[in-house]
Amino acid sequence: QENVDVIRRIYAVWGKEGSPVPSGLLDQQIEWVNPPDAIERGTRAGIDAFATALGAVSDTFAGVGVDIDEILDAGDRVVVLATLHGRGRGSGAEVERRQGYVWTLRDGKAIRFEWFNRPDDAMRAAGIHC
C-alpha cells in the first residue's frame, strides 16, 4: 500500500504542478521506458531524461492529462490503468487513449516508469494475470 500511496502522490503533483520531477518522489536515476511502437521508443535514464520525456508528451499534446481508472499493487511495482487525453498540437485532433503504466519503486521512490499503449500489456509486465 505504501508504494500505491507514493504513486498517488506523484500523479497528484503531476496534475497540480505539471511535473513530478521536483517532488522528491523520483529517484535521480529513474528510467522512462517508452513502448516499442512509440515514435520515440526505448529507455531514457536519469531525472533529466525523465523530465525531457515528460516534456515531449506535453509538447505533442495540448492540455494533456491522465485520468486514473485503477491502481493495482504488485509489490515493488504499481500498475496504473488510465486514460490519456489531450489535443494534438499539430493536427488539433482530440486524443483519448486507454493506456497502462508500470512504476517500479525502491525505498519509497520511483526508479522506473514503463508506458504501455495497451493496459493488458502493463498488467502482464507486472505479473498480473488478466
Short mmCIF file of N, CA and C in Angstrom, two decimals:
data_model
loop_
_atom_site.label_atom_id
_atom_site.label_comp_id
_atom_site.label_asym_id
_atom_site.label_seq_id
_atom_site.Cartn_x
_atom_site.Cartn_y
_atom_site.Cartn_z
N GLN A 1 0.83 -1.20 0.00
CA GLN A 1 0.00 0.00 0.00
C GLN A 1 0.87 1.26 0.00
N GLU A 2 2.03 1.19 0.64
CA GLU A 2 2.92 2.35 0.68
C GLU A 2 3.33 2.79 -0.72
N ASN A 3 3.65 1.82 -1.58
CA ASN A 3 4.04 2.15 -2.95
C ASN A 3 2.88 2.78 -3.73
N VAL A 4 1.68 2.28 -3.50
CA VAL A 4 0.50 2.85 -4.15
C VAL A 4 0.33 4.31 -3.72
N ASP A 5 0.55 4.57 -2.44
CA ASP A 5 0.44 5.95 -1.93
C ASP A 5 1.46 6.87 -2.60
N VAL A 6 2.68 6.37 -2.81
CA VAL A 6 3.71 7.17 -3.49
C VAL A 6 3.25 7.51 -4.91
N ILE A 7 2.71 6.53 -5.60
CA ILE A 7 2.25 6.76 -6.98
C ILE A 7 1.08 7.75 -7.00
N ARG A 8 0.18 7.62 -6.07
CA ARG A 8 -0.93 8.60 -5.99
C ARG A 8 -0.39 10.02 -5.79
N ARG A 9 0.64 10.15 -4.94
CA ARG A 9 1.24 11.47 -4.71
C ARG A 9 1.92 12.00 -5.97
N ILE A 10 2.59 11.10 -6.70
CA ILE A 10 3.24 11.52 -7.95
C ILE A 10 2.21 12.09 -8.91
N TYR A 11 1.10 11.39 -9.09
CA TYR A 11 0.07 11.87 -10.03
C TYR A 11 -0.60 13.14 -9.52
N ALA A 12 -0.76 13.27 -8.22
CA ALA A 12 -1.35 14.49 -7.65
C ALA A 12 -0.46 15.70 -7.94
N VAL A 13 0.85 15.53 -7.72
CA VAL A 13 1.80 16.62 -8.00
C VAL A 13 1.83 16.90 -9.50
N TRP A 14 1.86 15.86 -10.30
CA TRP A 14 1.91 15.97 -11.75
C TRP A 14 0.72 16.79 -12.25
N GLY A 15 -0.47 16.48 -11.76
CA GLY A 15 -1.67 17.18 -12.18
C GLY A 15 -1.72 18.62 -11.72
N LYS A 16 -1.18 18.87 -10.54
CA LYS A 16 -1.25 20.21 -9.95
C LYS A 16 -0.12 21.12 -10.43
N GLU A 17 1.08 20.59 -10.50
CA GLU A 17 2.26 21.42 -10.79
C GLU A 17 2.83 21.21 -12.19
N GLY A 18 2.30 20.23 -12.92
CA GLY A 18 2.76 20.00 -14.28
C GLY A 18 3.93 19.04 -14.40
N SER A 19 4.62 18.75 -13.32
CA SER A 19 5.74 17.82 -13.35
C SER A 19 6.01 17.27 -11.96
N PRO A 20 6.20 15.95 -11.86
CA PRO A 20 6.54 15.37 -10.56
C PRO A 20 8.04 15.41 -10.27
N VAL A 21 8.84 15.92 -11.21
CA VAL A 21 10.30 15.87 -11.07
C VAL A 21 10.79 16.52 -9.78
N PRO A 22 10.34 17.73 -9.41
CA PRO A 22 10.88 18.35 -8.19
C PRO A 22 10.27 17.81 -6.89
N SER A 23 9.40 16.82 -6.97
CA SER A 23 8.67 16.35 -5.79
C SER A 23 9.51 15.55 -4.79
N GLY A 24 10.66 15.04 -5.23
CA GLY A 24 11.46 14.17 -4.37
C GLY A 24 10.95 12.74 -4.34
N LEU A 25 9.93 12.43 -5.14
CA LEU A 25 9.36 11.09 -5.18
C LEU A 25 9.98 10.22 -6.26
N LEU A 26 10.85 10.81 -7.07
CA LEU A 26 11.52 10.09 -8.15
C LEU A 26 13.00 9.96 -7.83
N ASP A 27 13.53 8.76 -8.02
CA ASP A 27 14.96 8.53 -7.84
C ASP A 27 15.74 9.31 -8.91
N GLN A 28 16.91 9.78 -8.58
CA GLN A 28 17.73 10.54 -9.52
C GLN A 28 18.10 9.72 -10.76
N GLN A 29 18.11 8.39 -10.63
CA GLN A 29 18.48 7.52 -11.75
C GLN A 29 17.25 6.87 -12.40
N ILE A 30 16.07 7.44 -12.19
CA ILE A 30 14.84 6.86 -12.72
C ILE A 30 14.95 6.60 -14.23
N GLU A 31 14.32 5.51 -14.66
CA GLU A 31 14.26 5.19 -16.08
C GLU A 31 12.85 5.44 -16.60
N TRP A 32 12.75 5.99 -17.79
CA TRP A 32 11.48 6.18 -18.51
C TRP A 32 11.56 5.24 -19.70
N VAL A 33 10.63 4.30 -19.82
CA VAL A 33 10.65 3.31 -20.89
C VAL A 33 9.42 3.50 -21.77
N ASN A 34 9.64 3.89 -23.01
CA ASN A 34 8.56 4.02 -23.99
C ASN A 34 8.28 2.66 -24.61
N PRO A 35 7.04 2.44 -25.07
CA PRO A 35 6.72 1.17 -25.71
C PRO A 35 7.42 1.03 -27.06
N PRO A 36 7.55 -0.21 -27.54
CA PRO A 36 8.24 -0.44 -28.81
C PRO A 36 7.56 0.25 -30.00
N ASP A 37 6.24 0.50 -29.90
CA ASP A 37 5.53 1.12 -31.01
C ASP A 37 5.42 2.64 -30.86
N ALA A 38 6.15 3.22 -29.90
CA ALA A 38 6.14 4.67 -29.72
C ALA A 38 6.99 5.35 -30.80
N ILE A 39 6.70 6.60 -31.06
CA ILE A 39 7.51 7.36 -32.02
C ILE A 39 8.95 7.43 -31.53
N GLU A 40 9.13 7.70 -30.25
CA GLU A 40 10.47 7.71 -29.64
C GLU A 40 10.56 6.54 -28.67
N ARG A 41 10.80 5.36 -29.20
CA ARG A 41 10.84 4.17 -28.35
C ARG A 41 12.18 4.09 -27.62
N GLY A 42 12.22 3.22 -26.61
CA GLY A 42 13.46 3.00 -25.90
C GLY A 42 13.43 3.51 -24.48
N THR A 43 14.59 3.44 -23.84
CA THR A 43 14.73 3.79 -22.43
C THR A 43 15.58 5.04 -22.27
N ARG A 44 15.12 5.91 -21.39
CA ARG A 44 15.87 7.11 -21.03
C ARG A 44 16.21 6.98 -19.55
N ALA A 45 17.43 7.30 -19.18
CA ALA A 45 17.85 7.12 -17.79
C ALA A 45 18.24 8.45 -17.17
N GLY A 46 17.83 8.62 -15.92
CA GLY A 46 18.18 9.80 -15.15
C GLY A 46 17.02 10.79 -15.07
N ILE A 47 17.03 11.59 -14.02
CA ILE A 47 15.94 12.52 -13.75
C ILE A 47 15.79 13.56 -14.86
N ASP A 48 16.90 14.01 -15.44
CA ASP A 48 16.82 14.99 -16.53
C ASP A 48 16.18 14.37 -17.77
N ALA A 49 16.53 13.12 -18.07
CA ALA A 49 15.94 12.43 -19.21
C ALA A 49 14.45 12.19 -18.98
N PHE A 50 14.07 11.90 -17.72
CA PHE A 50 12.66 11.73 -17.38
C PHE A 50 11.91 13.04 -17.65
N ALA A 51 12.48 14.15 -17.20
CA ALA A 51 11.85 15.46 -17.40
C ALA A 51 11.72 15.77 -18.89
N THR A 52 12.73 15.42 -19.68
CA THR A 52 12.69 15.66 -21.12
C THR A 52 11.60 14.82 -21.78
N ALA A 53 11.50 13.54 -21.39
CA ALA A 53 10.46 12.66 -21.95
C ALA A 53 9.07 13.17 -21.59
N LEU A 54 8.91 13.59 -20.35
CA LEU A 54 7.63 14.14 -19.91
C LEU A 54 7.30 15.41 -20.71
N GLY A 55 8.29 16.24 -20.92
CA GLY A 55 8.10 17.45 -21.71
C GLY A 55 7.72 17.16 -23.15
N ALA A 56 8.25 16.07 -23.71
CA ALA A 56 7.92 15.70 -25.09
C ALA A 56 6.44 15.35 -25.22
N VAL A 57 5.88 14.73 -24.19
CA VAL A 57 4.44 14.42 -24.20
C VAL A 57 3.64 15.72 -24.20
N SER A 58 4.03 16.65 -23.34
CA SER A 58 3.34 17.95 -23.28
C SER A 58 3.52 18.75 -24.57
N ASP A 59 4.67 18.60 -25.21
CA ASP A 59 4.91 19.30 -26.47
C ASP A 59 4.06 18.73 -27.60
N THR A 60 3.73 17.44 -27.51
CA THR A 60 2.95 16.76 -28.54
C THR A 60 1.46 17.03 -28.39
N PHE A 61 0.99 17.07 -27.14
CA PHE A 61 -0.44 17.22 -26.87
C PHE A 61 -0.72 18.46 -26.04
N ALA A 62 -1.59 19.33 -26.53
CA ALA A 62 -2.05 20.47 -25.75
C ALA A 62 -3.05 19.97 -24.71
N GLY A 63 -2.99 20.51 -23.53
CA GLY A 63 -3.95 20.14 -22.49
C GLY A 63 -3.87 18.68 -22.09
N VAL A 64 -2.68 18.10 -22.21
CA VAL A 64 -2.54 16.67 -21.90
C VAL A 64 -2.85 16.41 -20.44
N GLY A 65 -3.52 15.30 -20.20
CA GLY A 65 -3.83 14.89 -18.84
C GLY A 65 -4.00 13.39 -18.78
N VAL A 66 -3.93 12.87 -17.58
CA VAL A 66 -4.10 11.44 -17.34
C VAL A 66 -5.17 11.27 -16.28
N ASP A 67 -6.24 10.57 -16.65
CA ASP A 67 -7.29 10.24 -15.69
C ASP A 67 -7.09 8.81 -15.24
N ILE A 68 -6.82 8.61 -13.96
CA ILE A 68 -6.56 7.27 -13.44
C ILE A 68 -7.88 6.52 -13.29
N ASP A 69 -7.91 5.33 -13.89
CA ASP A 69 -9.08 4.46 -13.79
C ASP A 69 -8.91 3.44 -12.67
N GLU A 70 -7.68 2.95 -12.50
CA GLU A 70 -7.44 1.92 -11.49
C GLU A 70 -5.95 1.88 -11.16
N ILE A 71 -5.64 1.58 -9.91
CA ILE A 71 -4.26 1.40 -9.47
C ILE A 71 -4.17 0.02 -8.83
N LEU A 72 -3.20 -0.77 -9.28
CA LEU A 72 -3.03 -2.14 -8.80
C LEU A 72 -1.67 -2.30 -8.14
N ASP A 73 -1.68 -2.82 -6.92
CA ASP A 73 -0.45 -3.05 -6.16
C ASP A 73 0.14 -4.39 -6.57
N ALA A 74 1.38 -4.38 -7.04
CA ALA A 74 2.07 -5.60 -7.44
C ALA A 74 3.42 -5.68 -6.74
N GLY A 75 3.43 -5.41 -5.44
CA GLY A 75 4.66 -5.47 -4.66
C GLY A 75 5.53 -4.25 -4.90
N ASP A 76 6.74 -4.48 -5.47
CA ASP A 76 7.62 -3.34 -5.74
C ASP A 76 7.22 -2.61 -7.02
N ARG A 77 6.16 -3.10 -7.65
CA ARG A 77 5.62 -2.45 -8.85
C ARG A 77 4.19 -2.01 -8.59
N VAL A 78 3.81 -0.93 -9.24
CA VAL A 78 2.44 -0.43 -9.17
C VAL A 78 1.97 -0.22 -10.60
N VAL A 79 0.81 -0.80 -10.93
CA VAL A 79 0.24 -0.66 -12.26
C VAL A 79 -0.84 0.41 -12.21
N VAL A 80 -0.75 1.35 -13.13
CA VAL A 80 -1.76 2.40 -13.26
C VAL A 80 -2.46 2.20 -14.60
N LEU A 81 -3.77 1.97 -14.54
CA LEU A 81 -4.58 1.89 -15.75
C LEU A 81 -5.27 3.24 -15.87
N ALA A 82 -5.10 3.89 -17.00
CA ALA A 82 -5.54 5.28 -17.10
C ALA A 82 -5.96 5.63 -18.52
N THR A 83 -6.55 6.79 -18.64
CA THR A 83 -6.91 7.34 -19.94
C THR A 83 -6.11 8.63 -20.15
N LEU A 84 -5.31 8.62 -21.20
CA LEU A 84 -4.54 9.80 -21.60
C LEU A 84 -5.43 10.62 -22.52
N HIS A 85 -5.49 11.92 -22.28
CA HIS A 85 -6.30 12.77 -23.16
C HIS A 85 -5.55 14.06 -23.45
N GLY A 86 -5.86 14.63 -24.57
CA GLY A 86 -5.26 15.89 -24.98
C GLY A 86 -5.66 16.19 -26.41
N ARG A 87 -5.00 17.15 -26.99
CA ARG A 87 -5.28 17.55 -28.37
C ARG A 87 -3.93 17.67 -29.08
N GLY A 88 -3.83 17.02 -30.21
CA GLY A 88 -2.58 17.07 -30.97
C GLY A 88 -2.23 18.50 -31.34
N ARG A 89 -1.02 18.92 -30.98
CA ARG A 89 -0.62 20.31 -31.26
C ARG A 89 -0.55 20.58 -32.76
N GLY A 90 -0.11 19.60 -33.52
CA GLY A 90 -0.01 19.80 -34.96
C GLY A 90 -1.34 19.65 -35.68
N SER A 91 -2.10 18.64 -35.29
CA SER A 91 -3.34 18.32 -36.01
C SER A 91 -4.58 18.96 -35.40
N GLY A 92 -4.54 19.24 -34.11
CA GLY A 92 -5.72 19.74 -33.42
C GLY A 92 -6.71 18.63 -33.08
N ALA A 93 -6.37 17.39 -33.44
CA ALA A 93 -7.26 16.25 -33.19
C ALA A 93 -7.30 15.92 -31.70
N GLU A 94 -8.52 15.66 -31.22
CA GLU A 94 -8.69 15.23 -29.83
C GLU A 94 -8.19 13.80 -29.70
N VAL A 95 -7.49 13.53 -28.61
CA VAL A 95 -6.96 12.20 -28.34
C VAL A 95 -7.47 11.75 -26.99
N GLU A 96 -7.99 10.53 -26.95
CA GLU A 96 -8.38 9.91 -25.69
C GLU A 96 -8.02 8.44 -25.83
N ARG A 97 -7.06 7.99 -25.05
CA ARG A 97 -6.49 6.67 -25.25
C ARG A 97 -6.28 5.97 -23.91
N ARG A 98 -6.83 4.76 -23.78
CA ARG A 98 -6.59 3.95 -22.58
C ARG A 98 -5.17 3.42 -22.66
N GLN A 99 -4.45 3.55 -21.55
CA GLN A 99 -3.08 3.07 -21.50
C GLN A 99 -2.81 2.42 -20.16
N GLY A 100 -1.65 1.80 -20.06
CA GLY A 100 -1.20 1.24 -18.79
C GLY A 100 0.22 1.70 -18.51
N TYR A 101 0.50 1.91 -17.25
CA TYR A 101 1.83 2.34 -16.83
C TYR A 101 2.27 1.45 -15.67
N VAL A 102 3.52 1.04 -15.70
CA VAL A 102 4.08 0.25 -14.60
C VAL A 102 5.19 1.08 -13.97
N TRP A 103 5.02 1.35 -12.70
CA TRP A 103 6.02 2.07 -11.91
C TRP A 103 6.72 1.05 -11.02
N THR A 104 8.04 1.10 -10.97
CA THR A 104 8.81 0.27 -10.05
C THR A 104 9.38 1.19 -8.98
N LEU A 105 9.25 0.75 -7.73
CA LEU A 105 9.68 1.59 -6.61
C LEU A 105 10.70 0.88 -5.74
N ARG A 106 11.56 1.68 -5.12
CA ARG A 106 12.52 1.18 -4.14
C ARG A 106 12.72 2.28 -3.10
N ASP A 107 12.64 1.89 -1.85
CA ASP A 107 12.85 2.84 -0.74
C ASP A 107 11.97 4.09 -0.85
N GLY A 108 10.73 3.89 -1.26
CA GLY A 108 9.77 5.00 -1.30
C GLY A 108 9.91 5.95 -2.46
N LYS A 109 10.73 5.57 -3.46
CA LYS A 109 10.91 6.42 -4.64
C LYS A 109 10.71 5.59 -5.91
N ALA A 110 10.19 6.25 -6.94
CA ALA A 110 10.04 5.59 -8.23
C ALA A 110 11.40 5.50 -8.91
N ILE A 111 11.75 4.29 -9.36
CA ILE A 111 13.03 4.09 -10.04
C ILE A 111 12.85 3.74 -11.52
N ARG A 112 11.59 3.45 -11.92
CA ARG A 112 11.33 3.08 -13.32
C ARG A 112 9.87 3.36 -13.66
N PHE A 113 9.65 3.92 -14.85
CA PHE A 113 8.31 4.18 -15.37
C PHE A 113 8.24 3.54 -16.75
N GLU A 114 7.32 2.59 -16.92
CA GLU A 114 7.13 1.93 -18.21
C GLU A 114 5.75 2.28 -18.74
N TRP A 115 5.70 2.70 -19.98
CA TRP A 115 4.47 3.14 -20.62
C TRP A 115 4.05 2.08 -21.63
N PHE A 116 2.78 1.67 -21.56
CA PHE A 116 2.22 0.67 -22.47
C PHE A 116 0.98 1.24 -23.14
N ASN A 117 0.86 1.04 -24.44
CA ASN A 117 -0.31 1.51 -25.16
C ASN A 117 -1.53 0.63 -24.94
N ARG A 118 -1.34 -0.55 -24.38
CA ARG A 118 -2.45 -1.45 -24.06
C ARG A 118 -2.39 -1.79 -22.57
N PRO A 119 -3.45 -1.49 -21.83
CA PRO A 119 -3.46 -1.76 -20.39
C PRO A 119 -3.11 -3.21 -20.04
N ASP A 120 -3.59 -4.18 -20.85
CA ASP A 120 -3.29 -5.58 -20.56
C ASP A 120 -1.79 -5.86 -20.61
N ASP A 121 -1.08 -5.19 -21.50
CA ASP A 121 0.38 -5.38 -21.58
C ASP A 121 1.06 -4.91 -20.30
N ALA A 122 0.56 -3.82 -19.73
CA ALA A 122 1.12 -3.31 -18.47
C ALA A 122 0.88 -4.32 -17.35
N MET A 123 -0.32 -4.87 -17.30
CA MET A 123 -0.63 -5.85 -16.26
C MET A 123 0.25 -7.09 -16.39
N ARG A 124 0.40 -7.58 -17.61
CA ARG A 124 1.26 -8.75 -17.82
C ARG A 124 2.71 -8.46 -17.43
N ALA A 125 3.20 -7.26 -17.78
CA ALA A 125 4.58 -6.89 -17.46
C ALA A 125 4.83 -6.89 -15.96
N ALA A 126 3.79 -6.61 -15.18
CA ALA A 126 3.92 -6.59 -13.72
C ALA A 126 3.56 -7.93 -13.09
N GLY A 127 3.29 -8.93 -13.93
CA GLY A 127 2.98 -10.26 -13.42
C GLY A 127 1.55 -10.43 -12.95
N ILE A 128 0.66 -9.55 -13.39
CA ILE A 128 -0.76 -9.65 -13.04
C ILE A 128 -1.48 -10.30 -14.21
N HIS A 129 -2.15 -11.40 -13.93
CA HIS A 129 -2.87 -12.11 -15.00
C HIS A 129 -4.20 -11.44 -15.26
N CYS A 130 -4.48 -11.24 -16.54
CA CYS A 130 -5.74 -10.56 -16.90
C CYS A 130 -6.58 -11.43 -17.81
#
